[in-house]
């Protein structure tokens, strides 16, 4: 069974930092784009950042300069380093990965979500 498992969320004060991790597991042949999305209370899920298998990144303007996405292909893991956190960054953060797996071919998977709360 292919799954994405996230970790690293929690409560942090404004200006603080957190690092989210998301590890893929299962009969995975290749992982293509990986990314982070977030959903704040009462709002739709939105893109935060993506990274290709070759390391090309895309970060939305609202977090540019504060958030950094990276990945370790050997560990099948994507990270989101979040610095200078603001209360408006409070949300459930989800990782996403596009991959090919044994038997089923192309799949897109979501993590279960990890809550980030920025508050004093």
mmCIF file of C-alpha atoms in Angstrom:
data_model
loop_
_atom_site.group_PDB
_atom_site.id
_atom_site.type_symbol
_atom_site.label_atom_id
_atom_site.label_comp_id
_atom_site.label_asym_id
_atom_site.label_seq_id
_atom_site.Cartn_x
_atom_site.Cartn_y
_atom_site.Cartn_z
ATOM 1 C CA UNK A 1 0.000 0.000 0.000
ATOM 2 C CA UNK A 2 1.393 3.360 -1.020
ATOM 3 C CA UNK A 3 1.111 6.106 1.535
ATOM 4 C CA UNK A 4 2.516 9.471 2.558
ATOM 5 C CA UNK A 5 3.176 10.074 6.256
ATOM 6 C CA UNK A 6 3.668 13.611 7.503
ATOM 7 C CA UNK A 7 5.249 14.869 10.694
ATOM 8 C CA UNK A 8 6.490 18.086 12.252
ATOM 9 C CA UNK A 9 3.406 20.179 12.846
ATOM 10 C CA UNK A 10 2.584 21.882 16.115
ATOM 11 C CA UNK A 11 2.119 25.148 17.970
ATOM 12 C CA UNK A 12 4.654 27.923 17.439
ATOM 13 C CA UNK A 13 4.805 31.599 18.296
ATOM 14 C CA UNK A 14 4.803 34.265 15.579
ATOM 15 C CA UNK A 15 8.259 34.603 14.099
ATOM 16 C CA UNK A 16 9.118 31.036 14.965
ATOM 17 C CA UNK A 17 10.091 28.089 12.779
ATOM 18 C CA UNK A 18 8.880 24.587 12.045
ATOM 19 C CA UNK A 19 10.064 21.870 9.697
ATOM 20 C CA UNK A 20 7.535 19.523 8.142
ATOM 21 C CA UNK A 21 8.502 16.141 6.715
ATOM 22 C CA UNK A 22 6.584 13.774 4.459
ATOM 23 C CA UNK A 23 7.849 10.283 3.694
ATOM 24 C CA UNK A 24 6.488 8.072 0.945
ATOM 25 C CA UNK A 25 6.388 4.308 1.331
ATOM 26 C CA UNK A 26 5.196 1.316 -0.649
ATOM 27 C CA UNK A 27 6.025 -0.315 -3.958
ATOM 28 C CA UNK A 28 7.127 2.929 -5.582
ATOM 29 C CA UNK A 29 9.102 2.936 -8.818
ATOM 30 C CA UNK A 30 9.482 6.678 -9.323
ATOM 31 C CA UNK A 31 8.308 9.877 -7.649
ATOM 32 C CA UNK A 32 7.814 12.923 -9.816
ATOM 33 C CA UNK A 33 6.570 16.223 -8.412
ATOM 34 C CA UNK A 34 6.107 16.508 -4.661
ATOM 35 C CA UNK A 35 4.441 19.404 -2.938
ATOM 36 C CA UNK A 36 2.858 20.996 0.079
ATOM 37 C CA UNK A 37 -0.638 22.427 0.277
ATOM 38 C CA UNK A 38 -2.527 23.944 3.177
ATOM 39 C CA UNK A 39 -6.094 24.511 4.231
ATOM 40 C CA UNK A 40 -7.007 27.146 6.763
ATOM 41 C CA UNK A 41 -10.309 26.995 8.679
ATOM 42 C CA UNK A 42 -13.171 28.002 6.438
ATOM 43 C CA UNK A 43 -10.976 28.242 3.348
ATOM 44 C CA UNK A 44 -10.162 26.066 0.369
ATOM 45 C CA UNK A 45 -6.982 24.052 0.089
ATOM 46 C CA UNK A 46 -4.216 26.075 -1.547
ATOM 47 C CA UNK A 47 -0.813 25.398 -2.986
ATOM 48 C CA UNK A 48 2.215 26.320 -0.890
ATOM 49 C CA UNK A 49 5.196 24.906 -2.794
ATOM 50 C CA UNK A 50 6.216 22.163 -5.203
ATOM 51 C CA UNK A 51 9.497 20.517 -6.150
ATOM 52 C CA UNK A 52 10.288 18.366 -9.154
ATOM 53 C CA UNK A 53 12.356 15.194 -9.096
ATOM 54 C CA UNK A 54 15.248 17.277 -10.403
ATOM 55 C CA UNK A 55 14.952 19.852 -7.640
ATOM 56 C CA UNK A 56 13.174 22.670 -9.463
ATOM 57 C CA UNK A 57 11.015 24.514 -6.949
ATOM 58 C CA UNK A 58 7.917 26.666 -7.101
ATOM 59 C CA UNK A 59 6.891 28.682 -4.036
ATOM 60 C CA UNK A 60 3.813 30.877 -3.837
ATOM 61 C CA UNK A 61 4.301 34.574 -3.249
ATOM 62 C CA UNK A 62 2.646 34.610 0.181
ATOM 63 C CA UNK A 63 5.430 32.440 1.671
ATOM 64 C CA UNK A 64 8.322 33.236 -0.651
ATOM 65 C CA UNK A 65 11.434 34.145 1.320
ATOM 66 C CA UNK A 66 10.084 32.451 4.449
ATOM 67 C CA UNK A 67 9.368 28.850 3.400
ATOM 68 C CA UNK A 68 11.804 26.484 1.682
ATOM 69 C CA UNK A 69 10.870 23.191 0.053
ATOM 70 C CA UNK A 70 13.430 20.424 -0.426
ATOM 71 C CA UNK A 71 13.509 16.679 -0.980
ATOM 72 C CA UNK A 72 15.686 13.639 -0.426
ATOM 73 C CA UNK A 73 15.029 11.270 -3.303
ATOM 74 C CA UNK A 74 16.863 8.375 -1.660
ATOM 75 C CA UNK A 75 14.611 8.649 1.372
ATOM 76 C CA UNK A 76 11.494 9.414 -0.735
ATOM 77 C CA UNK A 77 10.912 12.389 1.547
ATOM 78 C CA UNK A 78 9.911 15.998 1.001
ATOM 79 C CA UNK A 79 10.470 18.760 3.555
ATOM 80 C CA UNK A 80 9.031 22.196 4.185
ATOM 81 C CA UNK A 81 11.175 24.522 6.286
ATOM 82 C CA UNK A 82 8.973 27.308 7.581
ATOM 83 C CA UNK A 83 10.634 30.381 9.077
ATOM 84 C CA UNK A 84 9.174 33.703 10.106
ATOM 85 C CA UNK A 85 5.793 32.116 10.729
ATOM 86 C CA UNK A 86 2.746 34.373 10.903
ATOM 87 C CA UNK A 87 -0.701 33.751 12.392
ATOM 88 C CA UNK A 88 -2.111 33.631 8.864
ATOM 89 C CA UNK A 89 0.057 30.556 8.202
ATOM 90 C CA UNK A 90 -2.153 28.608 10.605
ATOM 91 C CA UNK A 91 -3.619 25.678 8.670
ATOM 92 C CA UNK A 92 -3.580 21.948 8.133
ATOM 93 C CA UNK A 93 -0.642 21.209 5.841
ATOM 94 C CA UNK A 94 -0.883 18.343 3.364
ATOM 95 C CA UNK A 95 1.849 16.806 1.265
ATOM 96 C CA UNK A 96 1.213 15.519 -2.221
ATOM 97 C CA UNK A 97 3.193 13.256 -4.501
ATOM 98 C CA UNK A 98 2.818 12.027 -8.057
ATOM 99 C CA UNK A 99 4.426 8.666 -8.712
ATOM 100 C CA UNK A 100 4.444 5.399 -10.559
ATOM 101 C CA UNK A 101 4.024 2.226 -8.548
ATOM 102 C CA UNK A 102 4.295 -1.488 -9.232
ATOM 103 C CA UNK A 103 1.151 -2.981 -10.789
ATOM 104 C CA UNK A 104 -0.974 0.184 -10.762
ATOM 105 C CA UNK A 105 1.198 2.605 -12.726
ATOM 106 C CA UNK A 106 0.636 6.330 -12.171
ATOM 107 C CA UNK A 107 -0.828 7.428 -8.819
ATOM 108 C CA UNK A 108 -1.296 10.668 -6.967
ATOM 109 C CA UNK A 109 -1.339 10.481 -3.188
ATOM 110 C CA UNK A 110 -2.065 12.875 -0.319
ATOM 111 C CA UNK A 111 -0.811 12.755 3.230
ATOM 112 C CA UNK A 112 -3.177 12.764 6.177
ATOM 113 C CA UNK A 113 -2.387 16.369 7.075
ATOM 114 C CA UNK A 114 -0.517 17.957 9.943
ATOM 115 C CA UNK A 115 -1.783 20.962 11.892
ATOM 116 C CA UNK A 116 0.370 24.067 12.173
ATOM 117 C CA UNK A 117 -0.836 26.696 14.631
ATOM 118 C CA UNK A 118 0.901 30.062 14.871
ATOM 119 C CA UNK A 119 -0.197 31.909 17.965
ATOM 120 C CA UNK A 120 1.194 33.771 20.950
#
